[in-house]
Amino acid sequence: CLPTSRFTLCSMTGGPKEWEIRLFHEWNAVLHTMKHPWMAVLVGCSLISSGCFGTEGSAELDPYADDDGDGLPNGWEEEHGLDPLNASDSLLCHGKAEYCLRSYDNFTFPETHNSFATIEDGVWMAMNHKTALQAQWDGGIRAYMLDTHHLSKDDTSVEDVRFCHGDPDSTFLHPCIYSEVNAYSWLRHLNSLMNNSSGDVVSLLLENYVPGEHLEVLFNQTGMLDRTFIHTPGEPWPSIGEMALNSTDLVVYWDYQYDERYPWLHHAWTHSWDTPYGEDEQDDMSCRVGRGDGVQPVWHLNNWLSSVFGLADPVRAQEVNDYDTLLERALGCWEEVDDRPTFIAVDYWEDGEITNVTISLNKMENWSSEVPPHP
């Protein structure tokens, strides 16, 4: 506020701007020439009505413009509690402000199959990747496929939930014999990574073999439950920015049936669908529906081959994850399905360029758009 000789002029924008200070001096000079305060009031009202005495930003903003140049439209920022005139009051989603405006189902996330089955996690049989969660996160992976089991047929308490990769129907060899990763430690690590990031949405797809109440304890104790998003089938998905600002930046799917006690555990093949997986030959890969109805806008493009032993193939992963090969397949399925793949899932993500492929896809509005240069 600026005190004049007769009363005080106040700025409504948080502090006097340079133009307001100039106006203050001019206004004070006018007051000194007037013999009656009421004359000043009349002049002031005239200035206000003519717009000469408005405050900066008081005029209605164009909702489609971006006045602060932060990449977000004025209207979107106002609607979501951000200052459209302050470039520092902004949001980046997956590295770009423009992605905050994208709906969750209109973005392509790189995904790892059996994300926990890695050499770094101490898994040497039935492994799917070389590097563990930290490297995957640093490399841009934001969707993870996990298998939840109890430690053994005898250890079935909630504390014994593990991520294990193996045949759940085996009579003699429990899946956790091949490998077992502590689910509590893994999810706490992921929660920490998400806490130190902003604007990124993460998705989990669980192949689940434990009760829902055990999963609820697991997600609650690791700090993940509070950030889960709940989607209603048939309703549109929100924007990535809305999910980030609302602190509901985690979407969890499981391949078990819907259970009203756990609405945050979305039945995967009601809320999404996927393509067939684990083919023997690259030529057998297709865009047809594997699980689900093929109608949902969220879908997984599975992109890995099985070896002669029925495990992830470490030799041919480089071929199917190659930038040009994978990009061509993704664009072909985008065209055939007439919908952008939400997830592209691979084995041995380190071999090939899954994250660069998704970077290129996310720069495209349609499968027929000009393909951007290699990242």
Short mmCIF file of C-alpha atoms in Angstrom, two decimals:
data_model
loop_
_atom_site.label_atom_id
_atom_site.label_comp_id
_atom_site.label_asym_id
_atom_site.label_seq_id
_atom_site.Cartn_x
_atom_site.Cartn_y
_atom_site.Cartn_z
CA CYS A 1 0.00 0.00 0.00
CA LEU A 2 1.13 3.54 -0.80
CA PRO A 3 -0.02 6.32 1.59
CA THR A 4 -1.00 9.57 -0.13
CA SER A 5 -1.50 12.89 1.55
CA ARG A 6 -5.19 12.15 2.18
CA PHE A 7 -5.67 8.32 2.12
CA THR A 8 -3.95 5.11 1.02
CA LEU A 9 -3.82 3.45 -2.40
CA CYS A 10 -3.41 -0.34 -2.24
CA SER A 11 -2.25 -2.80 -4.84
CA MET A 12 -4.27 -6.00 -5.20
CA THR A 13 -1.37 -7.85 -6.78
CA GLY A 14 0.81 -8.36 -3.72
CA GLY A 15 3.03 -5.28 -3.88
CA PRO A 16 3.43 -2.05 -5.85
CA LYS A 17 4.69 -2.52 -9.37
CA GLU A 18 6.79 0.14 -11.11
CA TRP A 19 3.77 1.47 -12.97
CA GLU A 20 1.78 1.66 -9.73
CA ILE A 21 4.50 3.72 -8.07
CA ARG A 22 4.46 6.17 -10.99
CA LEU A 23 0.68 6.36 -10.73
CA PHE A 24 1.01 6.97 -6.99
CA HIS A 25 3.16 10.04 -7.51
CA GLU A 26 0.84 11.38 -10.21
CA TRP A 27 -2.22 10.75 -8.06
CA ASN A 28 -0.62 12.41 -5.03
CA ALA A 29 0.16 15.47 -7.13
CA VAL A 30 -3.49 15.67 -8.21
CA LEU A 31 -4.62 15.48 -4.57
CA HIS A 32 -2.39 18.40 -3.63
CA THR A 33 -4.10 20.59 -6.24
CA MET A 34 -7.57 19.82 -4.94
CA LYS A 35 -9.23 21.79 -2.20
CA HIS A 36 -11.90 19.21 -1.34
CA PRO A 37 -11.44 15.48 -0.70
CA TRP A 38 -14.72 14.68 -2.46
CA MET A 39 -13.22 15.98 -5.68
CA ALA A 40 -10.44 13.39 -5.32
CA VAL A 41 -13.01 10.66 -4.85
CA LEU A 42 -14.80 11.72 -8.04
CA VAL A 43 -11.54 11.74 -9.99
CA GLY A 44 -10.58 8.35 -8.54
CA CYS A 45 -13.91 6.80 -9.51
CA SER A 46 -13.50 8.21 -12.98
CA LEU A 47 -10.04 6.70 -13.29
CA ILE A 48 -11.23 3.30 -12.03
CA SER A 49 -14.22 3.18 -14.37
CA SER A 50 -12.04 4.13 -17.33
CA GLY A 51 -9.58 1.36 -16.54
CA CYS A 52 -6.70 3.70 -15.78
CA PHE A 53 -6.58 2.65 -12.15
CA GLY A 54 -6.88 -1.11 -12.59
CA THR A 55 -4.29 -3.49 -11.21
CA GLU A 56 -2.05 -5.64 -13.31
CA GLY A 57 -3.69 -9.00 -13.99
CA SER A 58 -7.17 -7.84 -13.01
CA ALA A 59 -8.44 -8.25 -16.58
CA GLU A 60 -9.81 -11.67 -17.42
CA LEU A 61 -7.13 -13.91 -18.88
CA ASP A 62 -7.50 -15.78 -22.13
CA PRO A 63 -7.93 -19.38 -20.87
CA TYR A 64 -6.21 -20.78 -23.96
CA ALA A 65 -3.18 -18.50 -23.80
CA ASP A 66 -0.03 -19.19 -21.82
CA ASP A 67 0.82 -15.81 -20.32
CA ASP A 68 3.72 -16.99 -18.16
CA GLY A 69 5.20 -19.19 -20.87
CA ASP A 70 5.41 -22.33 -18.73
CA GLY A 71 3.71 -24.57 -21.28
CA LEU A 72 0.36 -24.71 -19.45
CA PRO A 73 -2.73 -22.75 -20.58
CA ASN A 74 -4.00 -20.03 -18.25
CA GLY A 75 -7.36 -21.72 -17.82
CA TRP A 76 -5.84 -25.08 -16.87
CA GLU A 77 -3.55 -23.46 -14.33
CA GLU A 78 -6.37 -21.48 -12.72
CA GLU A 79 -8.58 -24.56 -12.60
CA HIS A 80 -5.86 -26.55 -10.84
CA GLY A 81 -4.68 -23.91 -8.38
CA LEU A 82 -1.57 -22.71 -10.21
CA ASP A 83 -0.74 -19.06 -10.89
CA PRO A 84 -1.03 -18.44 -14.66
CA LEU A 85 1.15 -15.33 -14.34
CA ASN A 86 4.00 -17.00 -12.48
CA ALA A 87 6.24 -19.26 -14.55
CA SER A 88 7.82 -20.73 -11.42
CA ASP A 89 4.40 -21.94 -10.24
CA SER A 90 4.19 -24.72 -12.78
CA LEU A 91 4.32 -28.48 -13.25
CA LEU A 92 6.26 -30.91 -15.41
CA CYS A 93 4.85 -34.34 -16.16
CA HIS A 94 7.29 -36.97 -17.37
CA GLY A 95 9.68 -34.16 -18.21
CA LYS A 96 7.34 -31.84 -20.11
CA ALA A 97 4.57 -29.43 -19.11
CA GLU A 98 2.48 -30.36 -22.14
CA TYR A 99 2.22 -33.98 -20.97
CA CYS A 100 0.35 -32.78 -17.87
CA LEU A 101 -2.58 -32.05 -20.18
CA ARG A 102 -2.60 -35.59 -21.62
CA SER A 103 -5.10 -38.05 -20.25
CA TYR A 104 -3.58 -41.12 -18.62
CA ASP A 105 -4.78 -43.34 -21.48
CA ASN A 106 -3.29 -41.01 -24.11
CA PHE A 107 0.31 -41.48 -23.07
CA THR A 108 2.74 -44.35 -23.66
CA PHE A 109 4.65 -45.69 -20.65
CA PRO A 110 7.69 -47.98 -20.93
CA GLU A 111 7.06 -51.14 -18.90
CA THR A 112 9.25 -53.98 -17.66
CA HIS A 113 7.99 -57.56 -17.52
CA ASN A 114 8.79 -59.26 -14.18
CA SER A 115 10.54 -56.07 -13.13
CA PHE A 116 11.97 -57.62 -9.95
CA ALA A 117 13.55 -60.67 -11.62
CA THR A 118 16.98 -59.15 -12.17
CA ILE A 119 20.63 -60.07 -11.69
CA GLU A 120 21.06 -57.07 -9.37
CA ASP A 121 18.21 -58.43 -7.22
CA GLY A 122 20.10 -61.70 -6.88
CA VAL A 123 17.90 -63.59 -9.33
CA TRP A 124 19.94 -66.02 -11.44
CA MET A 125 17.24 -68.40 -12.62
CA ALA A 126 14.14 -67.24 -14.47
CA MET A 127 15.52 -63.71 -14.70
CA ASN A 128 14.09 -61.09 -17.02
CA HIS A 129 16.49 -58.13 -16.68
CA LYS A 130 20.03 -57.31 -15.66
CA THR A 131 19.39 -54.21 -13.59
CA ALA A 132 17.06 -53.58 -10.65
CA LEU A 133 14.55 -50.88 -9.77
CA GLN A 134 16.96 -47.96 -9.34
CA ALA A 135 18.47 -48.36 -12.81
CA GLN A 136 15.06 -48.95 -14.36
CA TRP A 137 13.69 -45.79 -12.78
CA ASP A 138 16.73 -43.74 -13.78
CA GLY A 139 16.33 -45.09 -17.31
CA GLY A 140 12.74 -43.84 -17.55
CA ILE A 141 10.71 -46.97 -16.79
CA ARG A 142 7.41 -45.98 -15.16
CA ALA A 143 5.33 -49.19 -15.32
CA TYR A 144 6.21 -52.47 -13.64
CA MET A 145 4.88 -56.03 -13.83
CA LEU A 146 5.20 -57.85 -10.49
CA ASP A 147 4.34 -61.37 -9.28
CA THR A 148 3.12 -61.52 -5.67
CA HIS A 149 3.50 -64.80 -3.74
CA HIS A 150 3.94 -65.98 -0.19
CA LEU A 151 7.46 -67.08 0.63
CA SER A 152 6.46 -70.75 0.64
CA LYS A 153 3.44 -72.98 1.04
CA ASP A 154 4.07 -72.93 4.77
CA ASP A 155 4.95 -69.24 5.15
CA THR A 156 1.67 -67.57 4.24
CA SER A 157 1.51 -64.65 6.68
CA VAL A 158 1.26 -61.06 5.51
CA GLU A 159 4.92 -60.50 6.43
CA ASP A 160 5.97 -63.20 3.98
CA VAL A 161 4.73 -61.52 0.77
CA ARG A 162 7.45 -61.72 -1.86
CA PHE A 163 7.95 -61.03 -5.54
CA CYS A 164 8.79 -64.41 -7.06
CA HIS A 165 8.99 -65.71 -10.61
CA GLY A 166 8.13 -69.31 -11.31
CA ASP A 167 5.36 -71.77 -12.04
CA PRO A 168 2.66 -71.33 -9.38
CA ASP A 169 1.12 -74.68 -10.32
CA SER A 170 4.31 -76.67 -9.81
CA THR A 171 3.83 -79.58 -7.42
CA PHE A 172 7.39 -79.69 -6.14
CA LEU A 173 9.08 -76.34 -6.83
CA HIS A 174 7.51 -73.26 -5.29
CA PRO A 175 8.11 -70.08 -7.36
CA CYS A 176 10.11 -68.48 -4.55
CA ILE A 177 12.68 -71.27 -4.79
CA TYR A 178 13.88 -69.79 -8.10
CA SER A 179 13.99 -66.26 -6.74
CA GLU A 180 12.46 -64.13 -4.07
CA VAL A 181 12.56 -60.37 -3.61
CA ASN A 182 11.20 -58.69 -0.50
CA ALA A 183 8.03 -56.92 -1.65
CA TYR A 184 8.10 -54.51 1.29
CA SER A 185 11.63 -53.30 0.54
CA TRP A 186 10.98 -53.05 -3.20
CA LEU A 187 7.82 -50.96 -2.81
CA ARG A 188 9.37 -48.72 -0.16
CA HIS A 189 12.16 -48.01 -2.61
CA LEU A 190 9.64 -47.18 -5.34
CA ASN A 191 7.71 -44.94 -2.95
CA SER A 192 10.91 -43.06 -2.14
CA LEU A 193 11.66 -42.58 -5.84
CA MET A 194 8.16 -41.25 -6.44
CA ASN A 195 8.41 -38.91 -3.46
CA ASN A 196 11.57 -37.41 -4.91
CA SER A 197 9.92 -36.91 -8.28
CA SER A 198 6.93 -34.82 -9.31
CA GLY A 199 4.55 -35.05 -12.19
CA ASP A 200 5.27 -38.71 -13.03
CA VAL A 201 2.50 -41.32 -12.89
CA VAL A 202 3.43 -44.94 -12.14
CA SER A 203 1.48 -48.12 -12.92
CA LEU A 204 1.80 -51.63 -11.49
CA LEU A 205 0.38 -54.83 -12.97
CA LEU A 206 0.25 -57.63 -10.40
CA GLU A 207 0.13 -61.31 -11.20
CA ASN A 208 -1.25 -62.06 -7.77
CA TYR A 209 -1.26 -65.19 -5.59
CA VAL A 210 -1.91 -63.69 -2.14
CA PRO A 211 -5.16 -62.47 -0.49
CA GLY A 212 -6.29 -58.92 -1.10
CA GLU A 213 -6.02 -58.08 2.59
CA HIS A 214 -2.32 -58.96 2.46
CA LEU A 215 -1.82 -56.64 -0.48
CA GLU A 216 -3.60 -53.86 1.39
CA VAL A 217 -1.24 -54.26 4.35
CA LEU A 218 1.74 -54.37 1.98
CA PHE A 219 0.75 -51.17 0.18
CA ASN A 220 -0.25 -49.41 3.38
CA GLN A 221 2.97 -50.17 5.24
CA THR A 222 5.12 -49.11 2.30
CA GLY A 223 3.35 -45.75 1.94
CA MET A 224 1.89 -46.61 -1.47
CA LEU A 225 -1.77 -47.02 -0.58
CA ASP A 226 -2.40 -43.31 0.01
CA ARG A 227 -1.28 -42.42 -3.49
CA THR A 228 -3.41 -44.96 -5.40
CA PHE A 229 -5.91 -43.72 -7.97
CA ILE A 230 -9.34 -45.35 -8.21
CA HIS A 231 -10.90 -45.59 -11.66
CA THR A 232 -14.51 -46.47 -12.43
CA PRO A 233 -14.98 -48.57 -15.59
CA GLY A 234 -16.51 -46.55 -18.39
CA GLU A 235 -15.49 -43.18 -16.95
CA PRO A 236 -12.80 -41.15 -18.73
CA TRP A 237 -9.33 -41.22 -17.27
CA PRO A 238 -8.06 -37.92 -15.80
CA SER A 239 -5.07 -36.00 -17.07
CA ILE A 240 -1.62 -36.91 -15.84
CA GLY A 241 -1.32 -33.45 -14.32
CA GLU A 242 -4.51 -33.86 -12.33
CA MET A 243 -3.34 -37.18 -10.96
CA ALA A 244 0.00 -35.66 -9.96
CA LEU A 245 -1.52 -32.58 -8.30
CA ASN A 246 -4.06 -34.73 -6.44
CA SER A 247 -1.29 -37.04 -5.18
CA THR A 248 -3.02 -40.02 -6.81
CA ASP A 249 -0.09 -40.85 -9.05
CA LEU A 250 -0.19 -44.65 -8.75
CA VAL A 251 -2.49 -46.97 -10.69
CA VAL A 252 -2.54 -50.62 -9.59
CA TYR A 253 -3.95 -53.47 -11.68
CA TRP A 254 -4.20 -57.11 -10.66
CA ASP A 255 -5.25 -60.12 -12.66
CA TYR A 256 -7.65 -61.22 -9.94
CA GLN A 257 -11.39 -60.52 -10.06
CA TYR A 258 -12.87 -57.25 -8.84
CA ASP A 259 -13.25 -57.04 -5.09
CA GLU A 260 -15.33 -54.15 -3.73
CA ARG A 261 -13.25 -54.17 -0.54
CA TYR A 262 -10.24 -53.03 -2.55
CA PRO A 263 -11.44 -50.60 -5.23
CA TRP A 264 -7.85 -49.44 -5.80
CA LEU A 265 -6.97 -52.93 -7.06
CA HIS A 266 -8.33 -52.63 -10.58
CA HIS A 267 -9.13 -55.88 -12.32
CA ALA A 268 -6.62 -55.66 -15.14
CA TRP A 269 -8.81 -57.16 -17.85
CA THR A 270 -11.81 -54.98 -17.02
CA HIS A 271 -9.91 -51.69 -16.97
CA SER A 272 -7.44 -52.61 -19.71
CA TRP A 273 -6.45 -55.33 -22.18
CA ASP A 274 -3.26 -56.75 -23.61
CA THR A 275 -1.79 -58.48 -26.63
CA PRO A 276 -0.51 -62.09 -26.59
CA TYR A 277 2.95 -62.53 -25.06
CA GLY A 278 5.96 -64.81 -24.95
CA GLU A 279 5.79 -65.93 -28.57
CA ASP A 280 8.46 -68.27 -29.88
CA GLU A 281 9.20 -66.25 -33.01
CA GLN A 282 9.15 -62.56 -33.82
CA ASP A 283 6.88 -63.14 -36.82
CA ASP A 284 4.25 -64.54 -34.45
CA MET A 285 3.88 -61.25 -32.57
CA SER A 286 0.53 -59.59 -33.24
CA CYS A 287 -1.72 -56.72 -32.18
CA ARG A 288 -4.75 -58.89 -31.49
CA VAL A 289 -6.46 -59.12 -28.10
CA GLY A 290 -4.94 -61.48 -25.57
CA ARG A 291 -6.76 -60.77 -22.30
CA GLY A 292 -9.61 -58.31 -21.86
CA ASP A 293 -12.22 -57.11 -24.32
CA GLY A 294 -10.07 -54.96 -26.60
CA VAL A 295 -12.40 -52.00 -26.05
CA GLN A 296 -10.77 -50.27 -23.09
CA PRO A 297 -8.55 -47.29 -24.01
CA VAL A 298 -5.77 -48.54 -21.71
CA TRP A 299 -3.81 -51.46 -23.15
CA HIS A 300 -0.49 -53.28 -22.94
CA LEU A 301 1.59 -54.03 -26.01
CA ASN A 302 3.59 -57.08 -24.90
CA ASN A 303 6.92 -57.32 -26.67
CA TRP A 304 9.08 -60.24 -25.59
CA LEU A 305 9.99 -63.69 -26.86
CA SER A 306 10.37 -66.97 -25.00
CA SER A 307 13.45 -69.14 -25.26
CA VAL A 308 13.36 -72.88 -25.94
CA PHE A 309 13.18 -73.34 -22.17
CA GLY A 310 10.07 -71.18 -21.88
CA LEU A 311 11.96 -68.36 -20.14
CA ALA A 312 12.81 -64.82 -21.20
CA ASP A 313 15.12 -64.94 -24.20
CA PRO A 314 18.29 -62.93 -23.49
CA VAL A 315 19.67 -63.43 -26.99
CA ARG A 316 16.80 -62.12 -29.10
CA ALA A 317 15.75 -59.34 -26.72
CA GLN A 318 18.08 -56.95 -28.52
CA GLU A 319 16.33 -57.73 -31.82
CA VAL A 320 12.76 -57.11 -30.67
CA ASN A 321 13.77 -54.11 -28.51
CA ASP A 322 15.73 -52.47 -31.32
CA TYR A 323 14.61 -48.87 -31.84
CA ASP A 324 13.43 -49.14 -35.44
CA THR A 325 11.91 -52.59 -34.97
CA LEU A 326 9.97 -51.73 -31.83
CA LEU A 327 8.88 -48.32 -33.11
CA GLU A 328 7.58 -49.89 -36.31
CA ARG A 329 5.62 -52.51 -34.37
CA ALA A 330 4.15 -49.92 -31.99
CA LEU A 331 3.05 -47.68 -34.86
CA GLY A 332 1.57 -50.64 -36.72
CA CYS A 333 -0.48 -51.69 -33.69
CA TRP A 334 -1.48 -48.07 -33.04
CA GLU A 335 -2.85 -47.94 -36.57
CA GLU A 336 -4.53 -51.36 -36.37
CA VAL A 337 -6.11 -50.77 -32.98
CA ASP A 338 -6.74 -47.06 -33.70
CA ASP A 339 -5.51 -46.24 -30.21
CA ARG A 340 -2.12 -45.35 -28.79
CA PRO A 341 -0.54 -48.20 -26.76
CA THR A 342 -0.61 -47.18 -23.11
CA PHE A 343 2.18 -49.56 -22.13
CA ILE A 344 4.95 -51.28 -24.05
CA ALA A 345 6.33 -54.15 -21.98
CA VAL A 346 9.69 -55.79 -22.62
CA ASP A 347 12.24 -58.22 -21.20
CA TYR A 348 15.88 -57.18 -20.88
CA TRP A 349 14.98 -53.52 -21.13
CA GLU A 350 18.69 -52.64 -21.14
CA ASP A 351 19.08 -54.32 -24.53
CA GLY A 352 17.47 -52.07 -27.12
CA GLU A 353 15.74 -48.73 -26.74
CA ILE A 354 12.33 -49.12 -25.14
CA THR A 355 12.47 -45.72 -23.43
CA ASN A 356 13.58 -43.90 -26.59
CA VAL A 357 10.75 -45.54 -28.50
CA THR A 358 8.19 -44.25 -26.02
CA ILE A 359 9.79 -40.78 -26.10
CA SER A 360 9.26 -40.72 -29.86
CA LEU A 361 5.70 -42.05 -29.62
CA ASN A 362 4.72 -39.45 -27.03
CA LYS A 363 5.82 -36.67 -29.36
CA MET A 364 3.32 -37.93 -31.94
CA GLU A 365 -0.37 -37.04 -31.96
CA ASN A 366 -1.30 -39.94 -34.23
CA TRP A 367 0.30 -43.01 -35.74
CA SER A 368 0.38 -41.19 -39.08
CA SER A 369 2.18 -38.10 -37.67
CA GLU A 370 5.69 -37.37 -38.81
CA VAL A 371 8.07 -39.53 -36.80
CA PRO A 372 10.40 -37.27 -34.77
CA PRO A 373 14.18 -37.68 -34.98
CA HIS A 374 15.73 -40.41 -32.88
CA PRO A 375 16.03 -39.05 -29.30
#
